[in-house]
CSV table of C-alpha atoms and ligand atoms in Angstrom, one decimal:
chain,number,residue,atom,x,y,z
A,1,MET,CA,98.7,111.4,105.8
A,2,THR,CA,96.2,111.4,108.6
A,3,GLY,CA,92.9,113.0,108.8
A,4,ALA,CA,89.3,113.5,107.8
A,5,ARG,CA,88.0,113.3,104.4
A,6,THR,CA,85.2,113.4,102.5
A,7,GLY,CA,84.5,111.0,100.0
A,8,ALA,CA,82.6,107.4,99.0
A,9,LEU,CA,82.5,104.3,97.6
A,10,ALA,CA,80.6,104.2,100.5
A,11,ALA,CA,79.5,107.8,100.3
A,12,LEU,CA,81.5,110.4,100.7
A,13,ALA,CA,83.5,111.3,103.3
A,14,ALA,CA,85.7,114.6,105.1
A,15,ALA,CA,88.1,115.1,107.5
A,16,ALA,CA,89.2,115.8,110.7
A,17,LEU,CA,92.3,114.2,112.6
A,18,ALA,CA,92.5,114.4,116.4
A,19,ALA,CA,92.9,110.7,119.2
A,20,GLY,CA,90.0,108.4,125.0
A,21,CYS,CA,86.9,105.0,129.0
A,22,GLY,CA,84.8,106.9,129.4
A,23,CYS,CA,83.7,103.2,130.3
A,24,GLU,CA,80.2,103.6,131.0
A,25,ASP,CA,79.5,101.2,128.2
A,26,ALA,CA,82.1,98.7,128.3
A,27,ALA,CA,80.6,96.4,130.7
A,28,ALA,CA,78.2,96.5,128.4
A,29,PRO,CA,78.2,92.9,126.8
A,30,VAL,CA,78.9,91.6,123.5
A,31,PRO,CA,77.9,89.8,121.7
A,32,ALA,CA,80.2,87.0,120.2
A,33,GLY,CA,81.3,87.8,117.6
A,34,GLY,CA,81.8,91.4,118.6
A,35,ALA,CA,79.6,94.3,117.8
A,36,GLY,CA,79.4,94.9,113.4
A,37,ALA,CA,80.6,91.8,113.2
A,38,GLY,CA,77.8,92.1,110.8
A,39,GLY,CA,74.3,92.0,110.3
A,40,VAL,CA,73.2,95.0,111.6
A,41,GLY,CA,70.1,93.3,113.9
A,42,GLY,CA,66.8,94.5,115.1
A,43,GLY,CA,63.9,96.5,113.3
A,44,ALA,CA,62.0,95.8,109.8
A,45,SER,CA,65.6,96.2,107.2
A,46,SER,CA,66.0,96.9,104.0
A,47,THR,CA,66.0,95.1,100.2
A,48,PRO,CA,67.8,96.3,97.6
A,49,SER,CA,65.4,98.8,95.2
A,50,PRO,CA,64.5,98.6,91.6
A,51,PRO,CA,67.0,99.7,88.9
A,52,PRO,CA,68.0,103.5,88.8
A,53,GLU,CA,65.4,104.3,85.2
A,54,VAL,CA,66.5,107.4,83.0
A,55,ILE,CA,63.1,109.8,82.7
A,56,HIS,CA,64.4,112.5,80.1
A,57,ALA,CA,67.3,112.8,78.7
A,58,GLY,CA,69.0,116.1,79.8
A,59,LYS,CA,72.0,118.1,78.7
A,60,GLN,CA,73.8,119.0,81.6
A,61,GLY,CA,73.0,119.1,84.9
A,62,LEU,CA,71.3,115.7,87.5
A,63,LEU,CA,67.5,115.5,88.8
A,64,LEU,CA,67.9,112.6,91.4
A,65,ARG,CA,64.3,111.5,92.3
A,66,GLY,CA,64.4,109.2,95.3
A,67,VAL,CA,63.4,109.0,98.7
A,68,VAL,CA,65.3,112.7,100.3
A,69,LEU,CA,67.1,112.7,103.1
A,70,ALA,CA,66.6,116.5,103.5
A,71,PRO,CA,67.4,118.6,106.2
A,72,GLN,CA,63.7,120.1,107.6
A,73,GLY,CA,63.3,115.3,107.5
A,74,VAL,CA,62.5,112.8,104.4
A,75,LEU,CA,60.7,113.6,101.6
A,76,ASP,CA,59.6,110.8,100.0
A,77,PRO,CA,59.2,111.0,97.1
A,78,GLY,CA,61.8,113.8,96.3
A,79,GLU,CA,64.2,114.8,93.9
A,80,VAL,CA,67.9,116.8,94.4
A,81,LEU,CA,68.6,118.5,91.0
A,82,VAL,CA,72.2,120.2,90.6
A,83,VAL,CA,73.7,122.3,88.2
A,84,GLY,CA,77.4,122.7,87.3
A,85,GLN,CA,79.5,122.1,91.3
A,86,THR,CA,76.0,123.1,93.3
A,87,ILE,CA,72.3,122.1,95.1
A,88,ARG,CA,70.3,123.9,93.0
A,89,CYS,CA,66.6,122.3,94.2
A,90,VAL,CA,65.8,120.2,96.8
A,91,ALA,CA,62.2,119.4,97.2
A,92,ALA,CA,59.3,116.5,96.5
A,93,ASP,CA,58.6,118.2,93.3
A,94,CYS,CA,61.8,120.1,91.7
A,95,THR,CA,61.0,119.8,88.0
A,96,LYS,CA,60.4,123.5,87.1
A,97,ALA,CA,63.2,124.6,89.1
A,98,GLU,CA,65.8,126.9,86.9
A,99,GLY,CA,68.4,124.5,85.6
A,100,ALA,CA,65.7,121.3,85.6
A,101,ALA,CA,65.1,121.2,81.9
A,102,SER,CA,67.9,120.8,80.5
A,103,ALA,CA,69.6,117.9,83.0
A,104,THR,CA,69.1,114.8,83.1
A,105,TRP,CA,66.1,112.7,85.3
A,106,ILE,CA,66.5,110.3,86.8
A,107,ASP,CA,64.6,107.8,89.3
A,108,THR,CA,67.3,106.3,91.3
A,109,HIS,CA,64.8,104.5,93.4
A,110,GLY,CA,67.2,104.7,96.4
A,111,VAL,CA,67.9,106.8,98.6
A,112,VAL,CA,69.7,110.2,98.1
A,113,SER,CA,71.8,112.0,101.5
A,114,PRO,CA,74.9,114.0,101.2
A,115,GLY,CA,78.2,112.2,100.9
A,116,LEU,CA,79.3,111.1,103.9
A,117,ILE,CA,81.4,112.8,106.1
A,118,ASP,CA,84.9,110.8,108.0
A,119,SER,CA,85.2,113.0,111.0
A,120,HIS,CA,89.0,110.9,111.1
A,121,ASN,CA,91.3,108.9,109.1
A,122,HIS,CA,94.3,108.1,108.7
A,123,VAL,CA,93.9,107.8,105.0
A,124,ALA,CA,97.1,106.5,103.0
A,125,TYR,CA,97.6,103.1,105.6
A,126,ASP,CA,94.2,102.1,104.6
A,127,PHE,CA,95.5,99.3,101.9
A,128,LEU,CA,97.2,97.7,104.8
A,129,PRO,CA,94.2,94.5,106.2
A,130,GLU,CA,93.5,94.2,109.7
A,131,TRP,CA,96.2,94.2,112.4
A,132,VAL,CA,95.6,90.9,114.7
A,133,PRO,CA,97.6,90.6,117.4
A,134,ASP,CA,99.2,87.0,117.7
A,135,PRO,CA,98.1,85.7,120.6
A,136,PRO,CA,94.7,88.2,119.8
A,137,ARG,CA,95.5,90.2,123.3
A,138,THR,CA,93.9,94.4,123.9
A,139,PHE,CA,95.6,97.6,125.2
A,140,GLU,CA,95.1,99.7,127.9
A,141,ASN,CA,96.3,103.3,125.8
A,142,ARG,CA,97.9,103.2,121.9
A,143,TYR,CA,101.2,103.5,123.4
A,144,GLN,CA,101.5,100.5,124.3
A,145,TRP,CA,100.4,98.9,120.4
A,146,THR,CA,101.9,101.5,119.1
A,147,GLU,CA,105.4,100.3,119.9
A,148,ASP,CA,104.5,96.9,120.3
A,149,PRO,CA,107.1,95.3,117.3
A,150,GLN,CA,104.6,92.9,115.4
A,151,TYR,CA,102.7,96.8,115.4
A,152,GLU,CA,105.4,97.8,113.4
A,153,GLU,CA,105.6,94.4,111.7
A,154,HIS,CA,103.0,94.9,110.1
A,155,ILE,CA,102.9,98.9,109.4
A,156,ARG,CA,106.8,98.5,108.0
A,157,PRO,CA,106.4,98.2,104.0
A,158,TYR,CA,104.5,101.8,104.5
A,159,ALA,CA,105.6,103.4,107.4
A,160,ALA,CA,108.8,102.6,106.4
A,161,HIS,CA,109.0,105.0,103.6
A,162,LYS,CA,105.9,106.7,103.6
A,163,SER,CA,107.3,110.4,103.6
A,164,GLU,CA,108.4,109.2,99.5
A,165,ASN,CA,105.4,109.7,96.8
A,166,ALA,CA,106.2,106.6,95.3
A,167,TYR,CA,104.6,105.2,98.8
A,168,PHE,CA,102.8,107.7,99.7
A,169,CYS,CA,100.0,108.3,97.1
A,170,PRO,CA,99.6,105.6,95.9
A,171,GLY,CA,98.9,104.6,99.5
A,172,ALA,CA,96.4,108.0,99.9
A,173,LYS,CA,94.8,107.6,96.4
A,174,TRP,CA,93.7,104.1,97.3
A,175,GLY,CA,92.5,104.7,100.5
A,176,GLU,CA,90.3,107.9,99.3
A,177,LEU,CA,88.9,105.0,96.3
A,178,ARG,CA,88.1,103.4,99.4
A,179,ALA,CA,86.7,106.2,101.3
A,180,LEU,CA,86.1,107.6,97.4
A,181,GLY,CA,85.6,108.7,98.0
A,182,SER,CA,96.2,113.8,94.3
A,183,CYS,CA,98.3,112.5,94.2
A,184,ILE,CA,95.3,113.2,97.0
A,185,ASP,CA,92.0,115.2,97.9
A,186,TRP,CA,90.8,113.8,94.0
A,187,GLY,CA,88.7,111.4,94.8
A,188,ILE,CA,87.2,112.5,98.2
A,189,ARG,CA,88.7,116.1,100.2
A,190,ASN,CA,90.4,115.9,102.9
A,191,ALA,CA,89.4,118.3,105.6
A,192,ASP,CA,93.1,119.3,106.7
A,193,ARG,CA,94.9,119.3,103.5
A,194,TYR,CA,93.1,121.7,101.0
A,195,HIS,CA,89.5,120.5,100.2
A,196,GLY,CA,87.9,123.1,97.6
A,197,MET,CA,86.5,124.7,99.7
A,198,GLY,CA,88.2,128.4,101.6
A,199,TYR,CA,91.3,128.2,102.9
A,200,ASP,CA,92.8,125.4,104.9
A,201,HIS,CA,91.7,125.9,108.8
A,202,MET,CA,92.4,123.2,110.3
A,203,GLN,CA,95.9,121.7,112.4
A,204,GLN,CA,96.3,118.5,113.6
A,205,THR,CA,98.9,117.0,116.0
A,206,ILE,CA,98.8,113.5,116.0
A,207,GLY,CA,101.2,114.0,119.1
A,208,SER,CA,100.4,113.1,122.8
A,209,VAL,CA,98.7,115.9,123.2
A,210,ARG,CA,100.7,116.2,127.4
A,211,ASP,CA,103.8,116.8,124.3
A,212,ILE,CA,102.1,120.4,123.6
A,213,ALA,CA,104.4,123.3,125.6
A,214,ASP,CA,104.0,126.4,126.0
A,215,ALA,CA,106.0,127.8,123.2
A,216,GLU,CA,102.8,125.8,120.8
A,217,ALA,CA,99.9,126.7,122.4
A,218,ALA,CA,100.3,129.7,122.1
A,219,LYS,CA,101.0,129.4,119.4
A,220,LEU,CA,98.0,127.6,118.3
A,221,ILE,CA,95.7,130.2,120.1
A,222,ALA,CA,97.6,133.1,117.5
A,223,GLY,CA,96.1,130.9,115.2
A,224,PHE,CA,92.6,130.4,116.2
A,225,ASP,CA,93.3,134.5,117.0
A,226,ALA,CA,94.0,135.4,113.5
A,227,PRO,CA,92.2,137.9,111.9
A,228,ALA,CA,92.5,136.4,108.8
A,229,GLU,CA,92.1,132.9,107.4
A,230,PRO,CA,92.2,132.0,111.7
A,231,PHE,CA,92.5,127.9,112.6
A,232,THR,CA,88.4,127.1,112.9
A,233,ARG,CA,90.1,123.2,113.8
A,234,PHE,CA,92.2,121.7,115.9
A,235,ALA,CA,91.9,117.7,116.2
A,236,VAL,CA,94.3,115.7,118.7
A,237,HIS,CA,94.1,112.3,119.6
A,238,MET,CA,92.4,112.6,123.2
A,239,ALA,CA,92.7,110.3,125.4
A,240,GLU,CA,93.2,106.8,123.0
A,241,GLY,CA,92.4,104.1,126.1
A,242,PHE,CA,92.0,103.5,128.6
A,243,ALA,CA,94.8,102.9,132.1
A,244,GLY,CA,98.3,103.8,131.4
A,245,ASP,CA,100.6,106.5,129.7
A,246,HIS,CA,98.6,109.2,131.2
A,247,VAL,CA,95.3,109.0,129.3
A,248,ASP,CA,93.0,109.6,132.2
A,249,GLU,CA,95.2,112.5,132.1
A,250,GLU,CA,95.5,114.5,129.0
A,251,PHE,CA,92.2,116.1,128.7
A,252,ASP,CA,93.3,118.1,131.9
A,253,SER,CA,96.4,119.1,129.9
A,254,PHE,CA,94.8,120.2,127.6
A,255,ALA,CA,92.3,122.2,129.1
A,256,GLY,CA,95.1,124.4,131.0
A,257,ARG,CA,95.2,122.3,133.8
A,258,ASP,CA,98.2,120.5,133.7
A,259,PRO,CA,100.7,120.7,136.5
A,260,ARG,CA,104.4,120.1,134.6
A,261,PRO,CA,105.6,123.5,134.0
A,262,GLY,CA,105.8,124.6,130.3
A,263,TYR,CA,102.3,123.0,129.7
A,264,HIS,CA,101.3,126.0,129.3
A,265,GLN,CA,98.9,125.8,133.0
A,266,ASP,CA,96.3,128.2,132.5
A,267,LEU,CA,96.1,128.4,129.0
A,268,SER,CA,92.6,125.6,127.8
A,269,LEU,CA,93.6,124.6,124.4
A,270,LEU,CA,89.8,124.0,123.9
A,271,TYR,CA,89.3,127.6,123.0
A,272,LYS,CA,86.4,129.1,120.9
A,273,GLY,CA,84.6,125.6,119.7
A,274,THR,CA,88.1,124.8,117.8
A,275,ALA,CA,89.0,121.4,119.2
A,276,VAL,CA,88.3,117.7,117.9
A,277,LEU,CA,88.4,116.1,120.2
A,278,ILE,CA,89.2,111.9,118.6
A,279,HIS,CA,88.3,108.7,120.5
A,280,SER,CA,87.5,111.2,124.2
A,281,ILE,CA,87.2,107.5,126.3
A,282,PRO,CA,87.6,108.0,129.3
A,283,LEU,CA,86.6,111.2,129.5
A,284,SER,CA,84.8,112.3,132.7
A,285,GLU,CA,80.8,113.8,133.6
A,286,GLY,CA,83.4,117.1,134.5
A,287,GLN,CA,84.9,116.8,131.3
A,288,LEU,CA,82.5,116.2,128.9
A,289,GLN,CA,80.5,118.7,131.1
A,290,GLU,CA,83.2,121.2,130.4
A,291,ALA,CA,83.7,119.9,126.1
A,292,LEU,CA,80.0,120.6,125.5
A,293,ALA,CA,80.4,123.8,127.3
A,294,THR,CA,83.5,124.9,124.9
A,295,GLU,CA,81.6,123.6,122.5
A,296,SER,CA,84.5,120.6,121.1
A,297,LYS,CA,83.9,118.4,119.1
A,298,ILE,CA,84.1,114.7,119.3
A,299,VAL,CA,84.5,111.7,116.6
A,300,TRP,CA,83.7,108.0,117.8
A,301,SER,CA,85.4,105.7,117.2
A,302,PRO,CA,84.1,102.2,117.9
A,303,SER,CA,85.2,99.6,115.7
A,304,SER,CA,88.6,100.4,116.5
A,305,ASN,CA,88.2,101.1,120.0
A,306,PHE,CA,86.9,97.5,120.9
A,307,ALA,CA,90.1,96.0,118.4
A,308,LEU,CA,92.5,98.1,119.8
A,309,TYR,CA,90.7,98.2,124.1
A,310,GLY,CA,88.4,95.4,124.1
A,311,ALA,CA,85.0,95.4,123.4
A,312,GLY,CA,82.7,98.1,125.0
A,313,VAL,CA,85.7,99.7,125.7
A,314,THR,CA,84.6,102.8,124.0
A,315,ALA,CA,83.5,106.5,124.7
A,316,PRO,CA,81.0,107.0,126.9
A,317,ILE,CA,78.5,107.9,123.9
A,318,ARG,CA,75.3,107.4,125.6
A,319,ARG,CA,75.9,110.6,127.8
A,320,ILE,CA,77.9,113.0,124.9
A,321,LEU,CA,74.9,111.9,122.6
A,322,GLN,CA,72.7,113.1,125.6
A,323,LEU,CA,74.8,116.0,126.7
A,324,GLY,CA,75.1,117.6,123.1
A,325,ILE,CA,78.4,117.8,121.8
A,326,VAL,CA,78.8,117.5,118.3
A,327,THR,CA,79.9,113.8,117.5
A,328,GLY,CA,81.7,112.8,114.1
A,329,LEU,CA,82.2,108.9,113.5
A,330,GLY,CA,85.5,107.4,111.7
A,331,PRO,CA,86.9,104.2,111.4
A,332,ASP,CA,90.3,106.0,112.4
A,333,TRP,CA,91.7,103.3,109.9
A,334,THR,CA,91.4,99.9,108.0
A,335,VAL,CA,94.9,98.3,110.7
A,336,SER,CA,92.4,99.0,113.2
A,337,GLY,CA,89.1,99.7,112.4
A,338,GLN,CA,86.2,99.1,110.1
A,339,ASP,CA,87.2,100.2,106.1
A,340,GLU,CA,84.8,102.3,105.2
A,341,MET,CA,81.9,104.8,107.4
A,342,LEU,CA,79.2,102.3,106.1
A,343,SER,CA,80.5,99.3,107.9
A,344,GLU,CA,81.7,101.7,110.4
A,345,MET,CA,78.0,103.5,110.5
A,346,ARG,CA,76.7,99.4,111.0
A,347,PHE,CA,79.1,98.1,113.7
A,348,ALA,CA,78.6,100.8,115.9
A,349,LEU,CA,74.3,100.3,115.4
A,350,GLY,CA,75.6,96.9,115.9
A,351,TYR,CA,76.7,97.9,119.4
A,352,ALA,CA,74.5,100.1,120.6
A,353,ARG,CA,71.3,97.8,119.4
A,354,ASP,CA,73.3,94.8,121.5
A,355,ALA,CA,74.5,97.4,125.0
A,356,GLY,CA,70.9,98.6,124.3
A,357,ILE,CA,72.0,102.8,123.5
A,358,GLY,CA,68.9,104.2,122.1
A,359,GLN,CA,71.0,107.7,120.9
A,360,VAL,CA,72.0,105.5,118.7
A,361,THR,CA,69.8,104.8,115.5
A,362,PRO,CA,69.8,105.1,112.0
A,363,GLU,CA,69.1,108.9,111.9
A,364,ARG,CA,71.4,109.6,114.4
A,365,LEU,CA,74.5,107.4,112.5
A,366,TRP,CA,73.3,108.8,109.6
A,367,ARG,CA,73.7,112.8,111.4
A,368,MET,CA,77.0,112.3,112.7
A,369,ALA,CA,78.0,111.5,109.4
A,370,THR,CA,76.8,113.9,107.3
A,371,ALA,CA,75.9,117.4,109.0
A,372,ASP,CA,77.8,117.4,111.8
A,373,GLY,CA,80.7,115.3,111.3
A,374,ALA,CA,80.2,118.5,108.7
A,375,VAL,CA,79.8,121.0,111.8
A,376,VAL,CA,83.0,119.0,113.2
A,377,VAL,CA,85.6,118.9,110.9
A,378,GLY,CA,84.9,123.0,110.0
A,379,LEU,CA,83.3,122.9,106.4
A,380,GLN,CA,79.2,123.4,107.5
A,381,GLU,CA,79.2,126.2,105.3
A,382,TYR,CA,79.7,124.1,102.3
A,383,MET,CA,78.7,120.3,102.8
A,384,GLY,CA,76.6,117.9,105.2
A,385,ARG,CA,73.0,118.7,104.3
A,386,LEU,CA,71.7,119.0,100.5
A,387,GLU,CA,70.1,121.9,100.6
A,388,PRO,CA,70.3,125.0,97.9
A,389,GLY,CA,73.5,126.6,97.8
A,390,GLU,CA,76.1,123.8,99.4
A,391,ARG,CA,78.8,121.9,97.3
A,392,ALA,CA,76.9,118.8,95.6
A,393,ASP,CA,78.9,115.6,97.7
A,394,VAL,CA,75.4,113.5,96.9
A,395,ALA,CA,75.3,110.1,97.5
A,396,VAL,CA,73.0,107.8,96.2
A,397,PHE,CA,72.1,104.5,98.3
A,398,GLY,CA,70.0,101.9,96.6
A,399,ARG,CA,67.9,100.1,98.7
A,400,THR,CA,64.5,100.9,100.4
A,401,GLY,CA,62.7,100.1,103.4
A,402,PRO,CA,60.4,101.0,106.0
A,403,ASP,CA,63.5,103.7,107.5
A,404,PRO,CA,65.4,105.1,105.0
A,405,TYR,CA,68.3,106.5,107.5
A,406,LEU,CA,68.5,102.3,108.7
A,407,ALA,CA,68.2,101.8,104.4
A,408,LEU,CA,71.9,103.8,104.5
A,409,VAL,CA,73.6,102.4,107.0
A,410,GLU,CA,72.8,98.3,105.7
A,411,SER,CA,74.4,99.9,101.8
A,412,ARG,CA,77.2,97.8,100.9
A,413,ALA,CA,78.7,98.8,98.2
A,414,ALA,CA,77.4,96.8,95.5
A,415,ASP,CA,74.5,99.3,96.5
A,416,VAL,CA,76.8,102.9,95.9
A,417,ARG,CA,74.6,104.4,92.8
A,418,LEU,CA,76.3,106.7,92.7
A,419,VAL,CA,78.7,109.0,94.2
A,420,LEU,CA,79.4,113.5,93.1
A,421,LEU,CA,81.4,115.4,94.8
A,422,ASP,CA,80.8,118.9,93.3
A,423,GLY,CA,78.6,117.4,90.8
A,424,GLN,CA,80.2,115.7,89.5
A,425,GLY,CA,80.3,111.5,89.5
A,426,TYR,CA,83.8,109.8,91.1
A,427,PHE,CA,81.4,106.0,91.5
A,428,GLY,CA,78.1,104.7,89.6
A,429,ASP,CA,75.8,102.1,88.8
A,430,ALA,CA,77.9,100.8,85.1
A,431,GLY,CA,74.9,101.2,83.1
A,432,LEU,CA,73.5,105.2,84.7
A,433,PRO,CA,74.2,107.6,81.4
A,434,SER,CA,77.0,108.9,80.4
A,435,LEU,CA,77.3,112.5,82.1
A,436,THR,CA,77.3,111.1,85.6
A,437,ARG,CA,81.0,110.4,84.9
A,438,ARG,CA,83.3,113.4,85.6
A,439,ASN,CA,85.0,112.4,82.7
A,440,GLU,CA,85.6,110.2,79.9
A,441,HIS,CA,88.4,108.4,82.4
A,442,CYS,CA,85.9,106.1,84.2
A,443,GLU,CA,86.7,102.1,84.6
A,444,ASP,CA,84.7,99.6,84.7
A,445,PHE,CA,84.8,98.2,88.5
A,446,ASP,CA,82.9,95.0,89.6
A,447,ALA,CA,81.3,95.6,93.2
A,448,CYS,CA,80.7,92.5,94.0
A,449,GLY,CA,79.1,91.1,90.8
A,450,THR,CA,77.7,94.0,90.5
A,451,ALA,CA,78.9,96.7,87.7
A,452,LYS,CA,79.7,100.3,88.2
A,453,PHE,CA,82.5,103.0,87.3
A,454,ILE,CA,84.9,104.2,88.6
A,455,CYS,CA,87.0,107.5,87.7
A,456,VAL,CA,90.2,107.1,88.7
A,457,GLN,CA,92.5,109.0,86.1
A,458,ASP,CA,92.9,112.7,85.9
A,459,SER,CA,94.0,113.1,89.2
A,460,PRO,CA,96.7,115.8,91.3
A,461,ASP,CA,99.1,116.1,88.6
A,462,ALA,CA,102.4,114.6,91.3
A,463,GLU,CA,105.1,113.5,89.7
A,464,GLY,CA,103.5,112.3,86.6
A,465,ARG,CA,100.9,110.5,88.8
A,466,ARG,CA,97.7,112.0,86.5
A,467,ASN,CA,97.2,109.3,84.5
A,468,GLU,CA,97.6,105.6,86.3
A,469,THR,CA,95.0,103.4,86.3
A,470,LEU,CA,93.1,101.4,89.2
A,471,ALA,CA,95.6,98.5,88.3
A,472,ASP,CA,98.7,101.0,88.3
A,473,ILE,CA,97.6,101.5,92.1
A,474,HIS,CA,97.3,98.2,92.5
A,475,GLN,CA,100.4,96.9,91.1
A,476,GLN,CA,102.5,99.5,93.2
A,477,LEU,CA,100.6,98.9,96.1
A,478,TYR,CA,101.3,95.5,95.6
A,479,ASP,CA,105.2,96.1,95.2
A,480,ILE,CA,105.1,97.6,98.0
A,481,LEU,CA,103.7,95.2,100.1
A,482,GLU,CA,106.0,92.3,97.8
A,483,GLY,CA,108.9,94.8,99.7
A,484,VAL,CA,112.4,96.8,97.9
A,485,ALA,CA,113.9,94.3,94.9
A,486,GLY,CA,116.9,94.7,96.2
A,487,ALA,CA,117.2,96.1,99.1
A,488,PRO,CA,117.9,94.3,102.2
A,489,PRO,CA,116.5,90.9,103.3
A,490,GLU,CA,115.0,92.5,105.6
A,491,GLU,CA,112.8,94.8,103.4
A,492,GLN,CA,111.8,91.9,101.1
A,493,TYR,CA,108.2,91.3,102.8
A,494,GLY,CA,106.5,89.0,100.4
A,495,ARG,CA,103.4,90.1,101.4
A,496,GLY,CA,102.1,91.9,98.1
A,497,ASP,CA,98.7,88.9,98.2
A,498,GLU,CA,97.9,91.0,102.6
A,499,LEU,CA,96.7,93.8,100.0
A,500,LEU,CA,93.1,95.3,101.3
A,501,GLU,CA,90.9,95.6,98.6
A,502,LEU,CA,88.2,98.6,97.5
A,503,VAL,CA,85.6,95.8,99.0
A,504,ASP,CA,85.2,93.2,101.0
A,505,CYS,CA,83.0,91.3,99.3
A,506,GLY,CA,82.9,89.2,102.5
A,507,ILE,CA,81.0,91.3,104.4
B,601,ZN,ZN1,94.0,108.4,114.8
């Protein structure tokens, strides 16, 4: 599965898939080890905050007190009241709001945020570790590495069988748990599949946009113009790379300026604000202006770009943000990008600080991962902001410091105190009252020495997979990496130990 996701180990992440060298920043100095390899650096940093406290026991609903990242600004202190699947109140004081008296009040001593939205990820691959070419090398564009025999070998245990539920389901579940964020669409929302909000509004293609011929383009336009349930987003990998294989021609082709007959000449797919341009590395000033004028969205994936194309080779983020193009963030996948959204945010911030890109602040990254990300994936009516009436996708981070946005960005899995989707807790501190948990099957989970709960069972039923535990899914993935018992030698991999755990405690 490809797509954007909303979920959260790291917080709620949401979804869209689309796939660029602005290269504006390609010459920027990058520190040894690469930006984002570890600490964010610079500025006053955050520290773990005191443990959460229950201050009023109730029967239904949650009132979360803390530093609240509200649309109108930081509420410190602030409160968020969740009743059922909906946010009821966001204010300095919600204790008098309807439903508050019967809710459980928790002083989180942390930062309360909308769930994080990962604007682009290939979720089902996210049990695979990073692919490190031997010898180390980078590429000019995505058509090069996707045909590299080493890369094909790296992903083969999964890719060779990805259409089978026995492979897809555990992969997708693991990816969702990692983001914690059906076998799918349960621990997180996948914006390009059913997500429980409205209808399936998103189209995507994984292929080159230069392969979109007349008939497909006409069909897409008809879908964007449909009187009922129109497609409101079309996500594409746009110009992923900086040279070769016509990557620099992709934008103009998409915009109806492909000189080859049969490729929707004069029919631009930058249409009605639907376009989600993932990567967008070599876009020119004129193309960026066109993206802005057509209300197109961009997804920035710096960690994956650096790994594949070289340090500093990524979208021209400074100019993109200056122009005000709505921009989301996504690690792409664990094969080349960071493991989850918080790591990607730290990577992005580290790069921006080293390269002197002042537009990329902790607050801006947070917006990219919440409200702007929701617009990117087309779910802004439902999520991305802590506002009364929105769906209660909420994440609580247990850090404190002068800049709550930086405290959020510096959070690791152990700092994620609670993740709610539709008001139901999927991950959180083990010591929180049981009503924060979505059901009675939630399991203990050790997040780098911090006791958590994680709710795995009672997933959508696909082939009897409803009651799988974390250990069950782990075993299935281990077996996939080991290979097929009794299969020919080329399908016996012996790579079970490479399984990427949900949380990397080494960072
Ligand atoms: Zn991708």
